Amino acid sequence: MIVLFTDFGLAGPYTGQVKAVLCRLAPGVPVIDLFADAPSRDPRPAAYLLAAYAAWFPAGTVFLAVVDPGVGGARPAVALEADGRWFVGPGNGLMEIVQRRAARARLLEITWRPPSLSASFHGRDLFAPIAARLAKGEAIEADARPAGDGRRPDWPDDLAEIVYIDHYGNAMTGLRAERLPAEAWLVAAGRRVPPGVTFGAVAPGSPFWYRNSNGLAEIAVNMGRADQALGLSIGVPVGVET
Amino acid sequence: MIVLFTDFGLAGPYTGQVKAVLCRLAPGVPVIDLFADAPSRDPRPAAYLLAAYAAWFPAGTVFLAVVDPGVGGARPAVALEADGRWFVGPGNGLMEIVQRRAARARLLEITWRPPSLSASFHGRDLFAPIAARLAKGEAIEADARPAGDGRRPDWPDDLAEIVYIDHYGNAMTGLRAERLPAEAWLVAAGRRVPPGVTFGAVAPGSPFWYRNSNGLAEIAVNMGRADQALGLSIGVPVGVET
Amino acid sequence: MIVLFTDFGLAGPYTGQVKAVLCRLAPGVPVIDLFADAPSRDPRPAAYLLAAYAAWFPAGTVFLAVVDPGVGGARPAVALEADGRWFVGPGNGLMEIVQRRAARARLLEITWRPPSLSASFHGRDLFAPIAARLAKGEAIEADARPAGDGRRPDWPDDLAEIVYIDHYGNAMTGLRAERLPAEAWLVAAGRRVPPGVTFGAVAPGSPFWYRNSNGLAEIAVNMGRADQALGLSIGVPVGVET
């Protein structure tokens, strides 16, 4: 299975062209849209989101992970094998948290280049063909070498910021809930937010935080939009009161 | 075929994870996104939309229908067989209108629970696996019992409200057009709206209502957005003048 | 492969029903969403977008191309064969630029009508069944005749206007970049925009234009939204300073 994690959007031409490449080069391999609205052109919050959601998928999954503001510039193209999953995309930190949390990982720099490479759409021209080959079980070692770059050792293990606003206005943090005391309160945009378990256990309109279905601490408002009610957006710092 | 009717959105992680489950448990079964923007957390208008659109699909179709504000609470999980179609989702009224209009129907409460059930994402953890089994033609009786709850006898047969705003700004009502006199006018947000047949038959900018391609009475504006022009949103009452 | 080029949106019921028809009539044929947000109800800018993006796909591809404000009216239904690709949709100019740029083309008027044809959704009822048959390699000549209409000889070969705003706020023009001097400046909404090559080569916040990955001249702002920064929307005229 190939899983797409990008900031490409779905309605326009980017995801569709990537899928056309995958369909041609890896026919019959299912392609799943995981995120098409990952933090736009911002690999740091995206890295925590990718790590949290990739862990839910089984070994053998190939992730095409592209949040790539430096496309066409000097950042390397990389492929990361981490605990049996592959991640293909730009070497700009996007895979940093996946790699750091993996028991076994190796990072390769992709040296292969397609006959025709656009300056602005490596997702289609470079990363998708590599992902297709990995999904078919083909080796890419001949087209890659151990990567010496692309790591971000200065990034924290958990990110105390909002990293994603979902379709309902819920605000995901880059904090793993299992690392927080169950009774901790979160503080964001000047508001203290108590813990909760389910939406129905909280009064309509009340904010709470909970462990979401992929393990992140997430701030929500029952029957409301937390982003609007609390003034939350990607990058807003989150404090923990224990 | 498995058809998704949800308020999950497409760009974020919810629909993708549901599809990953379906792909793993029912490989090769086509999955169609019918609505990913059903009325958010509002099963009553969604019930009329689901009934109108499900009728277009052939017998044998399995609908994964999830608009579920009470997820993690006391509402039952249900599977409805209605005129040969299956509907899997929360027992919160979402299947009420489908069931009421069916010639033959039976409502089951799903008693099976997965080894790991998140508090907030039963679409992925509970409903998708059941839908996959039904799509493969497997019985679920062993994991279900006749449902004693989940009905909404007090809901009307047709809902005289706006139930959906589409991509163009057209406003669908919960009224079946075939139940209205062809020459009736609709009244919504203080505006009287005459009947029309096609967009091209009406002056640009003029509102009209017509029988949409799935049988609902729908208010539109030729070359404009009815929602903005008339101030329409989900829940706005609709009157009928005959 | 069947490629969808429409203004239907993805989240609502239109694209899903089209795919359900294609899945039933052409099972196993991959369906790709290229554009679901083509210029809404505006076939003229859409025609330049379609021509630029269709050229990337191999011969044998079938495009279901529907931007159809006149649905249910007098405009013909057409199928265009152009350099080995098929295009099915309304004869309202949407295929004009594809046809004009093709080395070999023939335009057919579709005379076949389905048993049940809605007034407002020919994409589902009429165009999708024809596209399915073409994708299976079946002839449609028996259901069509040479088209005498549907051309737009007065439209220019390149359109000096904004034809699309993408997910990042980049503004595509209807101008092929290869026809512009590399050092030309573009002028739009009163702003002069210099040429650039990649995003990273330009200061954050600075506008530039470049040849996009499908050959159109596109106006962008590094790490910003060109539509908002420059006041661009579909239809805004674009000048060329050489």
XYZ file of C-alpha atoms in Angstrom:
726
model
C 0.000 0.000 0.000
C 1.174 3.518 -0.837
C 0.035 6.245 1.531
C 0.090 9.911 0.538
C 1.038 12.517 3.122
C 1.266 15.927 1.434
C 0.167 19.535 1.416
C -0.991 19.183 -2.216
C -4.740 19.396 -1.673
C -7.062 16.962 -3.404
C -9.270 19.001 -5.721
C -6.491 20.417 -7.892
C -4.002 18.768 -10.220
C -1.190 17.713 -7.881
C -2.509 14.619 -6.124
C -4.120 13.402 -9.329
C -0.905 13.525 -11.323
C 0.967 11.728 -8.548
C -1.677 9.004 -8.586
C -1.456 8.743 -12.366
C 2.271 8.060 -12.044
C 1.726 5.486 -9.303
C -1.046 3.834 -11.291
C 1.213 3.497 -14.302
C 4.360 2.364 -12.479
C 2.784 0.268 -9.719
C -0.515 -0.919 -11.198
C -2.782 -2.650 -8.733
C -1.099 -1.207 -5.648
C -3.723 0.571 -3.502
C -3.074 4.266 -2.928
C -4.537 5.911 0.173
C -4.907 9.644 0.794
C -3.888 10.071 4.431
C -3.241 13.806 4.548
C -3.513 16.140 1.564
C -3.694 19.110 3.934
C -0.563 18.596 6.003
C 0.866 21.893 7.311
C 1.451 23.842 4.116
C 5.116 24.364 3.263
C 6.017 23.720 6.929
C 7.896 20.429 7.455
C 8.457 20.897 11.208
C 4.875 20.482 12.483
C 4.240 18.051 9.647
C 7.022 15.807 10.966
C 5.181 15.210 14.262
C 1.920 14.577 12.454
C 3.545 12.092 10.099
C 5.188 10.187 12.954
C 1.911 9.895 14.874
C -0.159 8.725 11.917
C 2.399 6.513 10.174
C 2.675 4.347 13.286
C -0.894 3.156 12.755
C -0.023 1.526 9.405
C 1.544 -1.925 9.127
C 5.119 -2.661 8.149
C 5.517 -2.756 4.393
C 3.612 0.471 3.860
C 5.274 3.018 1.589
C 4.663 6.661 2.459
C 4.995 9.329 -0.172
C 5.572 12.262 2.188
C 5.945 15.630 0.509
C 5.872 18.993 2.273
C 8.556 20.657 0.261
C 8.991 24.435 0.314
C 12.552 24.036 -0.953
C 11.636 22.075 -4.069
C 14.069 22.751 -6.860
C 16.709 23.961 -4.401
C 19.549 22.252 -2.566
C 17.662 20.034 -0.127
C 18.322 16.339 -0.848
C 15.754 13.784 -1.942
C 15.614 10.978 0.614
C 14.147 7.573 1.301
C 13.917 6.427 4.913
C 13.363 2.847 5.961
C 12.093 2.830 9.534
C 10.807 -0.299 11.273
C 9.805 -1.832 7.969
C 7.998 1.191 6.576
C 9.407 3.322 3.754
C 9.159 7.097 3.532
C 10.041 8.933 0.318
C 10.267 12.699 0.036
C 12.376 15.767 0.657
C 15.219 15.684 3.178
C 14.078 18.793 5.024
C 13.265 17.323 8.422
C 9.911 15.871 7.412
C 11.072 12.334 8.305
C 13.067 13.439 11.387
C 10.597 12.327 14.050
C 9.760 9.045 12.338
C 13.455 8.244 12.167
C 14.137 9.282 15.746
C 11.378 7.093 17.166
C 12.240 4.047 15.057
C 14.022 1.052 16.579
C 15.763 0.455 13.263
C 16.186 3.045 10.543
C 18.372 3.896 7.612
C 18.298 7.069 5.588
C 19.214 7.039 1.907
C 19.790 9.939 -0.420
C 18.120 9.354 -3.756
C 20.589 9.970 -6.545
C 18.364 8.794 -9.401
C 16.876 11.530 -11.527
C 14.113 11.094 -14.094
C 14.741 11.957 -17.752
C 12.492 14.976 -17.287
C 12.432 16.691 -13.898
C 10.323 19.804 -13.393
C 11.658 22.483 -11.066
C 8.540 22.599 -8.914
C 6.888 19.158 -8.839
C 9.296 16.533 -7.549
C 6.350 14.739 -5.943
C 5.236 13.691 -9.406
C 8.539 13.435 -11.237
C 10.976 12.071 -8.663
C 9.336 10.833 -5.459
C 6.372 9.009 -7.002
C 8.505 6.792 -9.279
C 10.724 5.854 -6.331
C 7.693 5.119 -4.145
C 6.247 2.950 -6.903
C 9.409 0.898 -7.077
C 9.515 0.410 -3.325
C 5.854 -0.599 -3.305
C 6.623 -3.274 -5.894
C 9.391 -4.567 -3.641
C 12.177 -3.395 -5.903
C 15.477 -2.258 -4.420
C 16.553 1.347 -4.823
C 20.035 0.951 -3.371
C 21.574 1.278 -6.813
C 19.938 4.679 -7.107
C 20.724 5.903 -3.624
C 23.529 6.279 -1.122
C 23.631 6.644 2.665
C 22.406 10.135 3.449
C 24.671 12.445 5.346
C 22.152 15.181 5.707
C 18.507 15.900 6.232
C 18.432 15.362 10.017
C 17.185 17.937 12.518
C 18.762 16.966 15.857
C 17.683 20.259 17.428
C 13.963 19.543 17.076
C 12.338 18.292 20.317
C 11.025 14.744 20.778
C 7.518 16.101 21.242
C 6.426 19.487 19.894
C 4.483 21.674 22.333
C 2.631 23.477 19.557
C -0.503 23.082 17.508
C 0.516 21.028 14.472
C -2.805 20.541 12.655
C -6.383 21.830 12.582
C -8.775 19.132 11.418
C -12.001 19.270 9.421
C -14.049 19.824 12.606
C -11.794 22.575 13.955
C -10.093 20.282 16.464
C -6.501 21.301 17.154
C -3.906 18.554 17.318
C -0.721 19.170 19.262
C 2.665 17.623 18.608
C 2.522 16.043 22.067
C 1.991 12.327 22.529
C -0.848 11.973 25.037
C 0.758 8.938 26.668
C 3.603 11.192 27.779
C 1.263 13.572 29.600
C -0.293 12.999 33.034
C -3.931 12.041 32.459
C -5.065 14.869 34.717
C -2.847 17.548 33.162
C -4.392 20.705 31.776
C -3.206 22.224 28.531
C -2.778 25.952 28.038
C -3.084 27.493 24.589
C -3.741 31.051 23.432
C -4.268 32.068 27.048
C -6.953 29.466 27.752
C -6.640 26.575 30.226
C -8.137 23.386 28.831
C -9.061 20.419 31.074
C -8.753 16.770 30.084
C -11.751 14.825 28.790
C -12.364 11.402 27.326
C -15.166 11.694 24.790
C -17.102 14.508 23.222
C -20.382 13.402 24.780
C -18.915 13.607 28.307
C -18.408 17.357 27.967
C -21.015 20.114 27.851
C -21.657 21.479 24.351
C -19.390 24.448 23.726
C -16.850 23.410 26.365
C -13.214 22.914 25.426
C -11.277 19.849 26.532
C -8.258 17.881 25.446
C -8.090 14.158 24.903
C -5.917 11.452 23.452
C -6.987 11.272 19.845
C -7.375 8.105 17.847
C -3.725 8.221 16.772
C -2.254 9.086 20.150
C -1.792 12.851 19.942
C -3.084 15.251 22.582
C -5.873 17.136 20.804
C -7.890 20.160 21.873
C -11.573 20.056 20.950
C -14.899 21.709 21.741
C -17.998 19.532 21.942
C -20.317 20.485 19.056
C -18.080 23.449 18.233
C -14.842 24.434 16.528
C -11.884 24.666 18.886
C -9.821 26.641 16.381
C -12.359 29.453 16.288
C -13.482 29.264 19.906
C -9.959 29.407 21.298
C -8.057 31.170 18.523
C -5.826 28.244 17.619
C -3.765 27.753 14.486
C -0.676 25.821 13.459
C 2.336 27.002 15.417
C 0.492 28.287 18.500
C 2.480 27.182 21.593
C 0.879 24.739 24.030
C 1.731 24.590 27.709
C 1.217 21.686 30.090
C 0.056 22.260 33.694
C 0.475 19.289 35.957
C -19.359 -1.706 -3.613
C -18.846 0.196 -0.381
C -20.149 3.766 -0.345
C -18.962 6.309 2.212
C -21.454 8.800 3.631
C -19.760 10.816 6.380
C -18.914 14.229 7.742
C -15.209 13.280 7.875
C -13.892 15.494 5.086
C -11.501 14.105 2.489
C -8.258 16.037 2.852
C -7.527 15.041 6.454
C -6.807 11.672 8.040
C -10.276 10.261 8.683
C -11.472 9.042 5.302
C -8.011 7.761 4.451
C -7.765 5.583 7.531
C -11.243 4.181 6.916
C -10.216 3.308 3.367
C -7.019 1.684 4.619
C -9.118 -0.609 6.828
C -11.498 -1.424 3.986
C -8.598 -2.057 1.614
C -7.039 -4.506 4.060
C -10.229 -6.330 5.073
C -12.095 -6.250 1.770
C -9.370 -6.081 -0.872
C -10.627 -5.460 -4.364
C -13.985 -4.082 -3.293
C -14.490 -0.629 -4.840
C -14.959 2.193 -2.350
C -16.845 5.299 -3.443
C -16.887 8.682 -1.683
C -20.525 9.762 -1.875
C -20.582 12.453 0.795
C -17.630 13.422 2.975
C -19.357 16.678 3.852
C -22.686 15.421 5.146
C -24.209 17.799 7.736
C -21.499 17.965 10.380
C -22.428 16.242 13.630
C -26.122 16.548 12.722
C -27.759 13.183 11.946
C -31.297 14.564 11.423
C -30.774 16.467 8.132
C -28.198 13.869 7.145
C -30.869 11.149 7.402
C -32.946 12.736 4.626
C -29.896 13.236 2.445
C -28.806 9.635 2.916
C -32.247 8.279 2.031
C -32.444 10.349 -1.152
C -28.979 9.419 -2.397
C -28.840 5.790 -1.299
C -31.908 5.001 -3.417
C -29.881 5.646 -6.578
C -27.491 2.750 -5.804
C -28.282 -0.872 -6.638
C -29.159 -3.580 -4.139
C -26.048 -5.137 -2.689
C -24.396 -1.800 -1.962
C -22.954 -1.389 1.523
C -23.094 2.103 2.977
C -20.696 3.150 5.685
C -22.781 6.008 7.089
C -21.169 7.937 9.922
C -22.374 11.264 11.303
C -21.717 10.570 14.912
C -21.623 13.377 17.477
C -22.221 10.844 20.264
C -19.220 8.660 19.451
C -17.840 7.031 22.542
C -21.146 7.545 24.375
C -24.246 5.400 24.840
C -25.693 5.390 21.320
C -25.721 1.887 19.836
C -23.779 0.739 16.790
C -26.205 -0.546 14.173
C -26.446 -2.290 10.835
C -29.603 -1.834 8.809
C -30.603 -4.049 5.910
C -33.136 -2.191 3.784
C -34.361 -3.440 0.405
C -31.120 -5.310 -0.154
C -28.769 -2.474 0.781
C -26.762 -2.455 4.012
C -26.105 0.592 6.172
C -23.527 0.502 8.961
C -23.038 3.282 11.485
C -24.299 4.904 14.673
C -27.850 4.293 15.876
C -28.659 7.955 16.279
C -31.412 8.371 13.696
C -29.080 8.535 10.696
C -30.731 5.452 9.159
C -34.281 6.400 10.233
C -35.560 7.673 6.901
C -33.964 4.895 4.885
C -35.614 2.365 7.171
C -38.984 4.076 7.119
C -39.121 4.200 3.327
C -37.960 0.607 2.824
C -40.390 -2.122 1.818
C -38.354 -4.623 3.833
C -35.928 -3.711 6.583
C -34.285 -5.141 9.657
C -32.197 -3.267 12.169
C -29.395 -5.030 14.025
C -27.352 -3.791 16.954
C -23.681 -4.593 16.464
C -22.334 -6.290 19.563
C -18.898 -7.118 18.167
C -16.078 -4.922 19.399
C -12.565 -4.774 17.967
C -9.555 -5.643 20.142
C -8.661 -1.963 20.154
C -11.458 0.599 20.029
C -10.627 4.300 20.165
C -13.064 6.588 21.976
C -13.483 8.958 19.045
C -13.083 7.068 15.770
C -15.582 4.224 15.547
C -15.785 4.798 11.803
C -12.308 3.331 11.482
C -12.269 0.852 14.355
C -15.796 -0.562 14.465
C -17.950 0.374 11.487
C -15.374 -0.140 8.724
C -14.581 -3.741 9.700
C -18.290 -4.585 9.793
C -18.859 -2.896 6.426
C -15.942 -4.864 4.972
C -17.467 -8.140 6.116
C -20.851 -7.280 4.673
C -19.239 -6.259 1.382
C -17.582 -9.654 1.185
C -20.973 -11.279 1.701
C -20.179 -12.524 5.185
C -22.927 -12.753 7.784
C -22.740 -10.563 10.852
C -25.685 -12.083 12.704
C -23.356 -13.774 15.173
C -22.018 -10.386 16.112
C -25.322 -8.577 16.248
C -28.813 -8.800 17.716
C -32.158 -7.257 16.763
C -31.952 -3.599 17.705
C -34.496 -2.244 20.132
C -33.378 1.307 19.793
C -32.058 3.859 17.381
C -35.397 4.785 15.765
C -36.801 8.329 15.584
C -40.567 7.923 15.076
C -41.127 11.620 15.744
C -39.137 12.757 12.697
C -41.341 13.708 9.708
C -41.461 11.702 6.481
C -40.090 14.698 4.584
C -38.099 17.465 6.260
C -39.151 21.007 5.360
C -35.673 22.409 5.986
C -32.437 22.959 4.129
C -30.428 19.761 4.629
C -27.324 20.407 2.509
C -25.460 23.169 0.688
C -23.564 21.818 -2.288
C -20.285 22.851 -3.912
C -22.071 25.408 -6.120
C -24.074 26.944 -3.280
C -27.273 25.131 -4.214
C -29.474 24.400 -1.198
C -31.082 20.972 -1.010
C -34.235 20.560 1.052
C -35.383 17.410 2.808
C -38.507 17.430 0.631
C -38.993 14.883 -2.148
C -39.898 16.879 -5.246
C -42.348 14.239 -6.427
C -44.467 14.995 -3.345
C -44.769 18.681 -4.228
C -47.092 20.180 -6.833
C -44.989 21.038 -9.876
C -46.195 24.631 -9.741
C -45.622 25.123 -6.007
C -43.385 27.934 -4.802
C -40.948 27.418 -1.948
C -40.385 30.003 0.754
C -37.067 30.181 2.582
C -35.433 32.948 4.599
C -38.280 35.267 3.629
C -37.886 34.771 -0.101
C -40.465 33.176 -2.405
C -38.836 30.896 -4.967
C -40.624 29.769 -8.160
C -40.228 26.374 -9.786
C -37.837 25.871 -12.723
C -36.582 22.962 -14.745
C -33.009 23.703 -15.800
C -30.475 26.375 -15.023
C -30.409 27.657 -18.574
C -34.165 28.299 -18.546
C -33.800 30.924 -15.811
C -32.239 34.378 -16.028
C -28.721 34.591 -14.531
C -28.967 35.598 -10.898
C -32.568 34.426 -10.513
C -33.491 31.892 -7.848
C -35.640 28.867 -8.641
C -36.273 25.425 -7.251
C -36.196 22.198 -9.180
C -36.187 18.457 -8.753
C -32.520 17.607 -8.465
C -30.857 14.591 -9.985
C -31.608 12.490 -6.890
C -35.200 13.608 -6.412
C -34.898 16.296 -3.750
C -36.399 19.765 -4.106
C -33.364 22.044 -4.432
C -33.077 25.814 -4.449
C -30.557 27.254 -6.902
C -29.559 30.488 -8.598
C -28.490 30.381 -12.244
C -24.777 31.299 -12.419
C -24.831 32.259 -8.736
C -24.752 30.825 -5.221
C -28.194 30.347 -3.691
C -26.785 30.025 -0.195
C -25.271 33.490 -0.320
C -27.932 35.158 -2.453
C -30.797 34.000 -0.243
C -29.085 33.491 3.121
C -29.596 29.752 3.284
C -27.835 27.254 5.536
C -28.558 23.817 6.959
C -31.585 23.932 9.242
C -33.315 26.929 7.644
C -37.069 26.130 7.438
C -38.667 25.824 4.016
C -42.339 26.551 3.347
C -44.470 25.324 0.450
C -47.032 27.605 -1.234
C -49.497 25.824 -3.463
C -7.278 5.285 -17.596
C -10.191 7.680 -17.122
C -9.265 11.172 -15.958
C -11.844 13.503 -14.416
C -11.689 17.212 -15.209
C -14.711 18.930 -13.666
C -15.992 21.701 -11.436
C -17.940 19.148 -9.346
C -15.899 19.291 -6.145
C -14.882 16.105 -4.380
C -16.544 16.133 -0.980
C -20.136 16.217 -2.215
C -22.176 13.738 -4.229
C -21.248 14.566 -7.819
C -17.831 13.033 -8.313
C -18.822 9.990 -6.273
C -21.838 9.198 -8.409
C -19.798 9.599 -11.587
C -17.238 7.167 -10.196
C -19.972 4.719 -9.238
C -21.150 4.700 -12.864
C -17.612 4.246 -14.175
C -16.941 1.480 -11.662
C -20.046 -0.383 -12.782
C -19.612 0.094 -16.535
C -15.815 -0.057 -16.780
C -14.770 -2.192 -13.809
C -11.053 -2.307 -13.218
C -10.294 0.841 -15.192
C -8.380 3.299 -12.975
C -10.091 6.651 -12.451
C -7.957 9.682 -11.617
C -9.180 12.997 -10.195
C -7.203 15.599 -12.145
C -9.274 18.705 -11.458
C -12.488 18.765 -9.429
C -12.147 22.520 -9.017
C -11.848 23.629 -12.634
C -13.175 27.165 -13.166
C -16.745 26.868 -11.964
C -19.320 27.107 -14.733
C -16.762 28.857 -16.953
C -15.639 26.721 -19.930
C -13.381 29.387 -21.482
C -10.557 29.497 -18.901
C -11.146 25.800 -18.262
C -10.379 25.049 -21.914
C -6.816 26.383 -21.581
C -6.279 24.511 -18.340
C -7.545 21.267 -19.851
C -5.276 21.584 -22.891
C -2.191 22.223 -20.749
C -2.810 19.325 -18.374
C -4.180 16.750 -20.801
C -0.964 16.911 -22.825
C 0.912 15.307 -19.920
C -1.144 12.102 -20.160
C -0.371 9.329 -22.640
C -2.387 8.483 -25.713
C -5.281 6.204 -24.852
C -6.381 8.284 -21.869
C -10.081 9.116 -21.718
C -10.960 12.482 -20.197
C -14.374 13.070 -18.703
C -14.366 16.864 -18.967
C -17.436 18.578 -17.568
C -17.771 22.299 -16.907
C -21.327 22.668 -18.031
C -23.354 25.757 -17.125
C -25.764 25.009 -19.962
C -26.652 21.498 -18.819
C -30.156 20.570 -19.819
C -30.165 23.252 -22.513
C -29.334 23.257 -26.214
C -25.558 22.773 -26.127
C -24.554 19.472 -27.761
C -22.892 16.542 -26.032
C -19.589 15.811 -27.723
C -16.705 13.381 -27.836
C -13.400 14.591 -29.218
C -10.589 12.313 -30.335
C -7.366 14.314 -30.384
C -3.944 12.745 -30.910
C -5.136 9.460 -29.471
C -6.811 10.876 -26.378
C -10.575 11.029 -25.945
C -12.502 13.871 -24.357
C -16.172 13.502 -23.435
C -18.356 16.351 -22.225
C -20.415 19.358 -23.225
C -19.855 21.046 -26.574
C -19.496 24.518 -25.115
C -15.907 25.305 -26.041
C -14.353 23.243 -23.249
C -12.506 21.079 -25.797
C -11.724 23.972 -28.177
C -8.063 24.453 -27.279
C -7.300 20.735 -27.112
C -8.766 20.343 -30.573
C -6.986 23.356 -32.009
C -3.572 22.193 -30.788
C -4.012 18.596 -31.925
C -2.243 17.268 -35.002
C -5.190 14.980 -35.645
C -8.654 15.455 -34.236
C -12.263 14.595 -34.909
C -15.258 15.910 -33.061
C -18.381 13.771 -32.675
C -21.777 14.761 -31.410
C -23.144 12.139 -29.056
C -26.654 11.192 -30.095
C -27.123 8.354 -27.632
C -29.326 9.124 -24.653
C -29.697 6.994 -21.541
C -33.094 5.557 -20.585
C -33.201 8.029 -17.705
C -31.540 11.421 -18.165
C -31.727 13.997 -15.398
C -31.968 17.657 -16.406
C -28.988 18.730 -14.319
C -26.468 15.896 -14.107
C -25.344 14.796 -17.554
C -21.900 14.057 -16.115
C -23.391 11.045 -14.371
C -26.153 10.060 -16.763
C -24.745 10.724 -20.218
C -21.011 11.511 -20.264
C -19.842 8.854 -17.781
C -21.411 5.927 -19.689
C -19.822 7.145 -22.922
C -16.446 7.584 -21.228
C -16.713 4.071 -19.805
C -17.301 2.622 -23.253
C -14.367 4.486 -24.746
C -12.142 3.360 -21.873
C -13.066 -0.235 -22.639
C -12.087 0.334 -26.248
C -15.626 0.153 -27.557
C -16.658 2.235 -30.539
C -19.239 4.975 -30.098
C -19.608 5.854 -33.771
C -23.004 4.200 -33.900
C -24.140 6.575 -31.184
C -22.574 9.703 -32.570
C -22.239 11.768 -35.727
C -19.699 14.332 -36.936
C -20.282 17.450 -34.912
C -21.106 20.638 -36.740
C -20.994 22.804 -33.675
C -19.258 23.348 -30.402
C -16.192 25.155 -31.789
C -15.030 28.591 -30.633
C -12.865 29.962 -33.463
C -12.840 33.414 -31.860
C -10.984 32.290 -28.746
C -7.242 33.079 -28.819
C -4.544 30.421 -29.042
C -3.230 31.455 -25.632
C -5.372 33.254 -23.061
C -3.770 36.283 -21.423
C -5.812 35.891 -18.243
C -5.643 34.071 -14.942
C -7.338 30.717 -15.544
C -6.866 28.949 -12.192
C -5.888 29.598 -8.578
C -4.306 26.558 -7.025
C -4.317 25.194 -3.471
C -1.298 27.335 -2.533
C -2.705 30.537 -4.009
C -0.544 30.354 -7.130
C -2.229 31.900 -10.163
C -1.957 30.047 -13.458
C -2.330 31.984 -16.679
C -3.629 30.650 -19.973
C -0.257 31.455 -21.538
C 2.180 28.721 -22.526
C 5.519 29.676 -20.979
C 7.456 28.370 -23.970
C 5.828 31.081 -26.071
C 7.091 33.852 -23.786
C 10.601 35.287 -23.751
C 12.363 33.863 -20.707
C 13.152 37.358 -19.461
C 9.658 38.777 -19.971
C 7.807 40.331 -17.052
C 4.118 39.712 -16.513
C 1.719 42.427 -15.431
C -1.427 41.580 -13.506
C -3.707 43.671 -11.317
C -1.313 46.592 -11.702
C 1.742 44.691 -10.492
C 4.827 43.885 -12.555
C 6.082 40.373 -11.880
C 9.611 39.263 -12.838
C 10.548 35.791 -14.052
C 11.962 33.200 -11.649
C 12.876 29.560 -11.793
C 12.209 28.024 -8.389
C 10.570 29.164 -5.189
C 13.781 28.923 -3.222
C 15.580 31.294 -5.597
C 13.246 34.149 -4.656
C 13.015 36.049 -1.362
C 10.075 34.993 0.836
C 7.095 37.187 0.074
C 8.341 38.154 -3.387
C 6.180 37.526 -6.460
C 7.611 35.912 -9.567
C 6.371 33.979 -12.552
C 7.725 30.698 -13.793
C 6.996 27.868 -16.176
C 4.944 25.479 -14.096
C 5.222 21.721 -14.181
C 2.663 21.498 -16.996
C 4.035 24.336 -19.110
C 1.794 27.259 -18.147
C 3.149 30.626 -17.051
C 2.214 30.821 -13.362
C 2.457 33.674 -10.903
C 3.554 32.726 -7.391
C 4.867 34.209 -4.164
C 7.558 32.315 -2.260
C 6.056 31.174 1.064
C 2.929 33.246 0.382
C -0.314 33.295 -1.554
C -0.094 35.141 -4.866
C -3.867 35.402 -5.162
C -4.123 37.370 -1.941
C -0.848 39.272 -2.211
C -1.560 40.535 -5.720
C -5.347 40.454 -5.873
C -5.613 37.789 -8.534
C -8.638 35.707 -9.470
C -9.876 33.828 -12.510
C -10.444 36.204 -15.400
C -7.952 38.893 -14.358
C -6.074 40.044 -17.500
C -2.352 39.405 -17.756
C 0.031 41.557 -19.775
C 3.448 40.618 -21.108
C 6.353 43.114 -21.069
C 9.284 42.146 -23.219
